[in-house]
CSV table of C-alpha atoms in Angstrom, one decimal:
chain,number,residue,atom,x,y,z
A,1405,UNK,CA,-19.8,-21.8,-0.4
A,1406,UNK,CA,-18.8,-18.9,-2.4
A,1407,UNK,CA,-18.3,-15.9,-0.9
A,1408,UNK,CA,-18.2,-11.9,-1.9
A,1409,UNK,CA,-16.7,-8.9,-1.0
A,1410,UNK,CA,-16.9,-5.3,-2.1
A,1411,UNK,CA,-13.7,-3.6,-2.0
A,1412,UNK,CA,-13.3,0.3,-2.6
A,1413,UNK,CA,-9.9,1.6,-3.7
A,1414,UNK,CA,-10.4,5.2,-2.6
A,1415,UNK,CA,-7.4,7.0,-4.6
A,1416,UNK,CA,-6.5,10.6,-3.7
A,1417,UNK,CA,-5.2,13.8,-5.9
A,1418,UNK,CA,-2.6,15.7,-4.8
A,1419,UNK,CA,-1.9,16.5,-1.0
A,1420,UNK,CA,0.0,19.8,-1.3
A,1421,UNK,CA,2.5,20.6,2.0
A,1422,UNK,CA,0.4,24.0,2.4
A,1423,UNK,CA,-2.8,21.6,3.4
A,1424,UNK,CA,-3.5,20.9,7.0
A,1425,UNK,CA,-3.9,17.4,8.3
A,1426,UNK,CA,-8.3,18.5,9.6
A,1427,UNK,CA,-8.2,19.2,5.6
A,1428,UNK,CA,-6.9,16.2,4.5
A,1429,UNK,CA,-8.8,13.9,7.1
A,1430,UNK,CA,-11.9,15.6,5.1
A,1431,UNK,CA,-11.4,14.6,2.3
A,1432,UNK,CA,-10.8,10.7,3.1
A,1433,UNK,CA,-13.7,10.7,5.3
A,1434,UNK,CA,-15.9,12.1,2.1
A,1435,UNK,CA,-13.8,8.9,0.5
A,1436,UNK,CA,-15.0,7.0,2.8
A,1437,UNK,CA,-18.5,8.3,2.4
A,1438,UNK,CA,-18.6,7.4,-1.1
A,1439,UNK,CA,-16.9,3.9,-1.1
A,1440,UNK,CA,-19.6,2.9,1.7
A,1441,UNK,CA,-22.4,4.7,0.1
A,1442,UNK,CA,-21.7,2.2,-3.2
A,1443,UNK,CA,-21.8,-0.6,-1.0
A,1444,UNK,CA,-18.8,-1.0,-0.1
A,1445,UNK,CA,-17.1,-3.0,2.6
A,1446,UNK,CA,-13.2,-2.6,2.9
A,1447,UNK,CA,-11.8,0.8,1.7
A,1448,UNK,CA,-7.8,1.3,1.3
A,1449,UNK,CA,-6.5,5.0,0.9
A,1450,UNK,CA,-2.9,5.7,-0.6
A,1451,UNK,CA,0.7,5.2,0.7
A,1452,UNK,CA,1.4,8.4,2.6
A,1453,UNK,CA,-2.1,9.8,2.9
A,1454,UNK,CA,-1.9,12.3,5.2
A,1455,UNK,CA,0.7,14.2,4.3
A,1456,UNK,CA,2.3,15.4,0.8
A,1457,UNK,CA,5.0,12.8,-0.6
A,1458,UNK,CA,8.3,14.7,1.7
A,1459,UNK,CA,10.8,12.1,0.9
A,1460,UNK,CA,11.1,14.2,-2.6
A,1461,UNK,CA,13.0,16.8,-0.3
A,1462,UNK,CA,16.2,16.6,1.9
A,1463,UNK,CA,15.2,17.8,5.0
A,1464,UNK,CA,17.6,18.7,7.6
A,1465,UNK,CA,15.6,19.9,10.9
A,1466,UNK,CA,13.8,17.4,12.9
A,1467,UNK,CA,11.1,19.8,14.0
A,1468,UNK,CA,10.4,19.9,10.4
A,1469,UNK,CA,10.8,15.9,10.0
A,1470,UNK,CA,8.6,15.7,12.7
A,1471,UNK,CA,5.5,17.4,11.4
A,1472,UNK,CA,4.9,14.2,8.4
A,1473,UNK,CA,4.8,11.9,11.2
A,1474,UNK,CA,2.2,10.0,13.2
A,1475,UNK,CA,3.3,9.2,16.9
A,1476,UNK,CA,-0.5,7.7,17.7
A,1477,UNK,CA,-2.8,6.5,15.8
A,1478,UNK,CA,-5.7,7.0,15.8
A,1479,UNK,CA,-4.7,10.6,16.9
A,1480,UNK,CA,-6.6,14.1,17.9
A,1481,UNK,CA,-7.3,14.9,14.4
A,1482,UNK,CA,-6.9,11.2,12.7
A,1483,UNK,CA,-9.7,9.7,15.0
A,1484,UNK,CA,-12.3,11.2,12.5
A,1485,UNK,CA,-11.7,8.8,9.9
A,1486,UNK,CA,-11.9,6.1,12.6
A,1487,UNK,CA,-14.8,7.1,13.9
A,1488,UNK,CA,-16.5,7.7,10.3
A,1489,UNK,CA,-15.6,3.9,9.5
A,1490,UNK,CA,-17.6,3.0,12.6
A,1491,UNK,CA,-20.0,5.4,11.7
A,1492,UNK,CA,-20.4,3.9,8.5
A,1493,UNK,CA,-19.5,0.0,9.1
A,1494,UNK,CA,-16.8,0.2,6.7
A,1495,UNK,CA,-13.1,-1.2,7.0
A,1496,UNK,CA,-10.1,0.5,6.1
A,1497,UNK,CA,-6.4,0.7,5.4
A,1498,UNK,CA,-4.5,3.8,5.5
A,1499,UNK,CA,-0.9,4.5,4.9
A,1500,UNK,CA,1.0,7.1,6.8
A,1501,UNK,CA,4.3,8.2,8.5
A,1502,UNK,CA,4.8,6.0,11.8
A,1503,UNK,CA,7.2,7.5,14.4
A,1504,UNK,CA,7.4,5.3,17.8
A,1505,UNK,CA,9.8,5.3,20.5
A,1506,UNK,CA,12.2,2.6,21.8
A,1507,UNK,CA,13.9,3.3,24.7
A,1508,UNK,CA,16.0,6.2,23.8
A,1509,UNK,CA,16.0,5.7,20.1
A,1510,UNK,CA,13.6,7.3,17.9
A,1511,UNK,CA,12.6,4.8,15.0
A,1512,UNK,CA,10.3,6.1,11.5
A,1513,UNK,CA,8.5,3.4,9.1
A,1514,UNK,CA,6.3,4.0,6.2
A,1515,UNK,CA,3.5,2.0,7.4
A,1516,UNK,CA,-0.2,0.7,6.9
A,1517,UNK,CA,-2.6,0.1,9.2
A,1518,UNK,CA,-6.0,-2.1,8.4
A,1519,UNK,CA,-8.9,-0.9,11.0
A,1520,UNK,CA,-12.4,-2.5,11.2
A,1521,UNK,CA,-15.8,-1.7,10.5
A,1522,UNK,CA,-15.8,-0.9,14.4
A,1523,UNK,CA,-13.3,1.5,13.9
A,1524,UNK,CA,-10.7,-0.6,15.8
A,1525,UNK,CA,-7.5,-1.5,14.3
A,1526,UNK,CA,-6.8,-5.2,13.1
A,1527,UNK,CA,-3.3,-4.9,11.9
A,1528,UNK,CA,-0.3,-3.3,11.1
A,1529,UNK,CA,2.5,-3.7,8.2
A,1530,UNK,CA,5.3,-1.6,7.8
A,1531,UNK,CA,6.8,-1.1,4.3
A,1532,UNK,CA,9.5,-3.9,3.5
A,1533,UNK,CA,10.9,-2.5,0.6
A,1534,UNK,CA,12.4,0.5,1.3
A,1535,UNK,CA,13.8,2.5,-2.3
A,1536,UNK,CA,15.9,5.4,-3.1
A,1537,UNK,CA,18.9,6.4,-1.1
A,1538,UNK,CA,19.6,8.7,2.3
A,1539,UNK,CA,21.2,11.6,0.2
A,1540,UNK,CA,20.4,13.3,-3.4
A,1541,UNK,CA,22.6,12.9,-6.7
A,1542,UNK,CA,22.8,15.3,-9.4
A,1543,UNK,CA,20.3,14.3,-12.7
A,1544,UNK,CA,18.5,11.6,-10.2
A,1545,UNK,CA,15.3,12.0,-9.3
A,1546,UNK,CA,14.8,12.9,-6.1
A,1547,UNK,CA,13.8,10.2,-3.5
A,1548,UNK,CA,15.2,10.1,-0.1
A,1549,UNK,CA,12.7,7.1,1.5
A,1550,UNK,CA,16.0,5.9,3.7
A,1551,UNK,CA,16.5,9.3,4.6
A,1552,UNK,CA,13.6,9.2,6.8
A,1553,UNK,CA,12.3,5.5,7.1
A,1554,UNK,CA,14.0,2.1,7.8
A,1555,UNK,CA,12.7,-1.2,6.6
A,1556,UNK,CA,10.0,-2.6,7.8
A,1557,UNK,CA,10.4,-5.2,10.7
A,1558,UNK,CA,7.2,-7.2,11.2
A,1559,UNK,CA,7.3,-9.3,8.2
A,1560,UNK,CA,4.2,-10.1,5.7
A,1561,UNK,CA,2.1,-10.1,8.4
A,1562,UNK,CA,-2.1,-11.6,7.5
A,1563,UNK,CA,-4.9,-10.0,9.4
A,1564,UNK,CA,-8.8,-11.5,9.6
A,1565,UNK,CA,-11.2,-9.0,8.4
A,1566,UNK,CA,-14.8,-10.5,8.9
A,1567,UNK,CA,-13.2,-14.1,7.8
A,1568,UNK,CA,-11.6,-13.3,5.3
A,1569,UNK,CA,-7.5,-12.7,5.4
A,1570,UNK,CA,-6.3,-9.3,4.0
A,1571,UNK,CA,-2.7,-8.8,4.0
A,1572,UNK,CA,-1.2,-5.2,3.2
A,1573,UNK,CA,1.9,-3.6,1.3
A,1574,UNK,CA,3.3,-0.3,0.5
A,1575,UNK,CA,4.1,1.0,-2.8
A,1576,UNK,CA,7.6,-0.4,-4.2
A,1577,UNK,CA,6.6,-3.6,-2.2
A,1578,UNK,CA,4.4,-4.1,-4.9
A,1579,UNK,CA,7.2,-4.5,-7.3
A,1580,UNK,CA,8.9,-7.5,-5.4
A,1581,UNK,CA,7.4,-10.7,-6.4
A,1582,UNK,CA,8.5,-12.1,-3.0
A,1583,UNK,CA,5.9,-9.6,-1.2
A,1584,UNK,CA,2.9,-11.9,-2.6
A,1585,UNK,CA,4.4,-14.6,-2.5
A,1586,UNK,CA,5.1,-14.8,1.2
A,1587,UNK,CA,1.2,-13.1,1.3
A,1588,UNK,CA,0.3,-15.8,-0.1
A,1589,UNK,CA,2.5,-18.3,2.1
A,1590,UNK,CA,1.0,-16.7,5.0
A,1591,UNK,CA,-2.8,-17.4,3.7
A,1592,UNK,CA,-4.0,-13.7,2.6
A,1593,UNK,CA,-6.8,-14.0,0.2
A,1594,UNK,CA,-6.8,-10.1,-0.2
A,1595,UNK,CA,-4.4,-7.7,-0.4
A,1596,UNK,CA,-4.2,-3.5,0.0
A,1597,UNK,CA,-1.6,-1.6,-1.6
A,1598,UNK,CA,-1.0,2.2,-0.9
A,1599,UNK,CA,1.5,3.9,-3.4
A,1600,UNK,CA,2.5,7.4,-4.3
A,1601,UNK,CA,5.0,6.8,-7.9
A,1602,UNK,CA,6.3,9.8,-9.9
A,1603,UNK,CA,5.5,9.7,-13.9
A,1604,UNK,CA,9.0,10.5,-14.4
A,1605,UNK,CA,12.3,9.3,-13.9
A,1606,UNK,CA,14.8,11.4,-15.1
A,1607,UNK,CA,17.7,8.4,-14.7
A,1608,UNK,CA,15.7,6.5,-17.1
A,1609,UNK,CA,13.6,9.0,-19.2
A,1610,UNK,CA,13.9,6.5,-22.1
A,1611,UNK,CA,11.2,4.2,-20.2
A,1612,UNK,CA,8.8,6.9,-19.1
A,1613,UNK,CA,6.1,5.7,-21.1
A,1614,UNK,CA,6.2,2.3,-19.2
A,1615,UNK,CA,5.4,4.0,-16.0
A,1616,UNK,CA,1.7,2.9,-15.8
A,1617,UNK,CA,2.8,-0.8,-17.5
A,1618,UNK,CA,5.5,-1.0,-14.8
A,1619,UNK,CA,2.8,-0.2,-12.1
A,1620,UNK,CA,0.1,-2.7,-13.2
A,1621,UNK,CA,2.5,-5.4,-14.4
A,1622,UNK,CA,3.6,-7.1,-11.0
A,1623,UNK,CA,0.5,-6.7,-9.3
A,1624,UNK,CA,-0.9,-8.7,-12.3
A,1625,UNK,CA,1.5,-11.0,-12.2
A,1626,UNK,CA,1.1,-11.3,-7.9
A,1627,UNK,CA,-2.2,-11.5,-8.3
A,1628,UNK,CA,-2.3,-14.3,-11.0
A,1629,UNK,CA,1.0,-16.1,-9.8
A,1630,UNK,CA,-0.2,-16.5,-5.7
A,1631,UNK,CA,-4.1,-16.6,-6.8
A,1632,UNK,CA,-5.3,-13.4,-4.8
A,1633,UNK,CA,-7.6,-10.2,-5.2
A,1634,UNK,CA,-5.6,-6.8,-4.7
A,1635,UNK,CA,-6.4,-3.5,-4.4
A,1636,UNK,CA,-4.7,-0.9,-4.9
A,1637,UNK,CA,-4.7,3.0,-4.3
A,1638,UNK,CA,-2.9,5.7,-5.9
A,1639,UNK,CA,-2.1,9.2,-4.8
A,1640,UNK,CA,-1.8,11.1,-8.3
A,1641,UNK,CA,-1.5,14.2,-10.0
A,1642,UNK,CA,0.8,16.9,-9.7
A,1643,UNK,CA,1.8,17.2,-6.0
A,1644,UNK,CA,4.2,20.1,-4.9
A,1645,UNK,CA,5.5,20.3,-8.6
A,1646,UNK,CA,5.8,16.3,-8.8
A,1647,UNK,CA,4.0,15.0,-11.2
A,1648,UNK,CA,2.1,11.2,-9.6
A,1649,UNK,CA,0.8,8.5,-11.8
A,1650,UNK,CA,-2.9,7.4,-10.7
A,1651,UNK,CA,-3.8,4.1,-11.8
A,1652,UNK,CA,-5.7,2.6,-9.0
A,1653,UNK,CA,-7.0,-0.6,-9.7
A,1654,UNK,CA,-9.2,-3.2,-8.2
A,1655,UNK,CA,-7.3,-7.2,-9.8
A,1656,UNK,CA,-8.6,-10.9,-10.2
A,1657,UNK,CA,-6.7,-13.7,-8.9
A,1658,UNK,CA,-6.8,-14.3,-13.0
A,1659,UNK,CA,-4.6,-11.3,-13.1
A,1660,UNK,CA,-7.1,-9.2,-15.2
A,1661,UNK,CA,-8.1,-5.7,-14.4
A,1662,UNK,CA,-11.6,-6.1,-12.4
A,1663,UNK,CA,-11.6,-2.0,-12.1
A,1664,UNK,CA,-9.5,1.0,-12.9
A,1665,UNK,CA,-9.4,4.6,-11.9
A,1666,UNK,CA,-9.7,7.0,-15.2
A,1667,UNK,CA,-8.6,10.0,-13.5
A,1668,UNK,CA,-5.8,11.5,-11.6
A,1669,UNK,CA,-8.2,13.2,-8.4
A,1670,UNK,CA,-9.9,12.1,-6.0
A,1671,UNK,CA,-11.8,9.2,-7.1
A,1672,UNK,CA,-13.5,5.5,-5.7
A,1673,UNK,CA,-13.8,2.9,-7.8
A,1674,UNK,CA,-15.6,0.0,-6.4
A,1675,UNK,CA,-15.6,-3.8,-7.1
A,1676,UNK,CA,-17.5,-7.0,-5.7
A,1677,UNK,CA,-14.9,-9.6,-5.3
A,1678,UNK,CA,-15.9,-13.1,-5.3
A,1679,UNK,CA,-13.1,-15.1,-3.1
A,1680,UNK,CA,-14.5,-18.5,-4.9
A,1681,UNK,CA,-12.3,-17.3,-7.8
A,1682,UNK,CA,-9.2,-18.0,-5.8
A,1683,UNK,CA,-10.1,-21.8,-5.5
A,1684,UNK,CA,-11.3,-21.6,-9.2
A,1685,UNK,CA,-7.7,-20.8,-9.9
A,1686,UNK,CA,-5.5,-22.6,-7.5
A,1687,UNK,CA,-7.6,-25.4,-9.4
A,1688,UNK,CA,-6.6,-24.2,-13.0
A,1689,UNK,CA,-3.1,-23.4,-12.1
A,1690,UNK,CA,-1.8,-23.0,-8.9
A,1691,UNK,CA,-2.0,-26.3,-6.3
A,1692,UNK,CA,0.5,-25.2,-4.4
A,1693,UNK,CA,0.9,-28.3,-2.1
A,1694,UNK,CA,1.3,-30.8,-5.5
A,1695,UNK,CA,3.3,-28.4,-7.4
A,1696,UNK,CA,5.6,-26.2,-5.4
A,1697,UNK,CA,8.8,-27.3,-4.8
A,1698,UNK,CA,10.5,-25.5,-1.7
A,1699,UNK,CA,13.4,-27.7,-1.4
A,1700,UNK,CA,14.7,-26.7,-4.6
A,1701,UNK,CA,14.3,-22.5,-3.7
A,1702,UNK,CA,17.1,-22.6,-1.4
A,1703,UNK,CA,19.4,-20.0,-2.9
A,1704,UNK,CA,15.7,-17.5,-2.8
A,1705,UNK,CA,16.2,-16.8,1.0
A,1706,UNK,CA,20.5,-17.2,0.8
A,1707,UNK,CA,21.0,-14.6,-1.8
A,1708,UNK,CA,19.9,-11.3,-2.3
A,1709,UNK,CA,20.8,-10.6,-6.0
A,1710,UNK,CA,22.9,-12.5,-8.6
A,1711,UNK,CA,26.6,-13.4,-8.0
């Protein structure tokens, strides 16, 4: 029997430093609101939504560090988007700083959490992919992920979300075909992406008008390739003099654009998925179990990058 979804990519604008986390939790409640009041069923906010994008800044004091970090979540002010998913019998994901303690050591992940229409939490991923570097270089753009966050340690983890298996990932996961592949592996039907991604690169300036091609092409391509829905979630505009690209999208497991953000603020765009696509597809295309060939994708998991 076929059966639907509606997902709601809730994409954010800017989250300046100067704005307080009972601000921002306002907004992505009102988010929330408006994804739920369109029907919607499963929400998923932005890669870092709670705070402004720090990793564009080398910061040295760890009272400082501290401040962009979650140590509980839900927490005293988070709760309230908890409770307004409950409130409104909507799901969510959210992306955010993680800090957590083991033993002695003090570990940081850029992470996203899935939560049910109850308000519970189903799942948690953290971010895999882990870009830039720990220390600035002159006439590079400025992006100091490892300075703050290691990679991820749970793996590609699938979560059950009223039936139906939602997977997550985290901005330049998205650009790894391996992320959907072991997704798909793993039996996700659905996945949520967060992602903040400058429109500018100075290293590269020559391919700043591929930005937004760059950003849609491999969740296309993951989406077509591994026969999944994804949504996706941007936070865009100009944040603390960084300009964002927006570009939120809801995509078929046919790889087309199902729906697409047109601005670069806070906006929902909402789509009802139908998960009988997928089998449509893996029918087309993609019988996995007749066509894949595992034995012969040894030197995938051996080597990291070409010789």
């Amino acid at each position: 029997m076929t059966r639907h979804l509606t997902l709601a990519v809730c994409q954010t604008g800017p989250v300046p430093r100067t704005a307080s986390r009972t601000e921002t939790v306002g907004r992505l409640v009102q988010l929330l609101e408006r994804a739920a009041s369109q029907g919607a069923q499963l929400a998923v906010f932005p890669e870092l939504a709670l705070t402004t994008f720090f990793p564009r800044w080398a910061i040295d004091d760890e009272r400082e560090i501290a401040e962009f970090f979650e140590t509980e979540m839900p927490g005293p002010q988070t709760r309230l988007v908890y409770q307004a998913a409950q409130r409104l019998r909507i799901g969510f994901a959210i992306g955010y700083a993680e800090q957590v303690r083991d033993g002695t050591r003090v570990r940081r992940f850029n992470t996203m959490e899935l939560v049910g229409a109850d308000g519970r939490m189903l799942g948690r991923y953290r971010k895999v992919h882990v870009p830039g570097s720990a220390a600035a270089f002159a006439g590079v753009t400025t992006h100091l992920e490892r300075r703050y966050f290691e990679p991820g340690d749970l793996g590609f983890p699938v979560f059950n979300f009223d039936g139906i298996r939602v997977g997550l990932a985290v901005c330049n996961d998205r650009r790894w075909p391996e992320t959907y592949r072991m997704l798909c592996l793993n039996g996700a039907q659905v996945v949520l992406i967060g992602y903040n991604t400058p429109a500018v690169l100075e290293e590269a300036p020559e391919l700043a008008h591929l930005r937004m091609f760059h950003n849609h092409l491999p969740m296309q391509a993951g989406a077509y390739q591994n026969t999944l829905w994804i949504a996706a979630a941007a936070k865009a505009g100009t944040e603390d003099g960084q300009a964002l690209i927006g570009g939120s999208c809801i995509i078929a497991p046919t790889g087309e654009l199902a729906a697409l953000a047109t601005s670069l603020g806070d906006e929902v765009i909402v789509h009802r998925i139908d998960l009988g696509l997928i089998d449509v597809c893996r029918r087309v295309n993609f019988d996995f179990g007749l066509y894949r060939r595992p034995d012969q994708y040894g030197l995938i998991a051996e080597r990291a990058g070409p010789p």
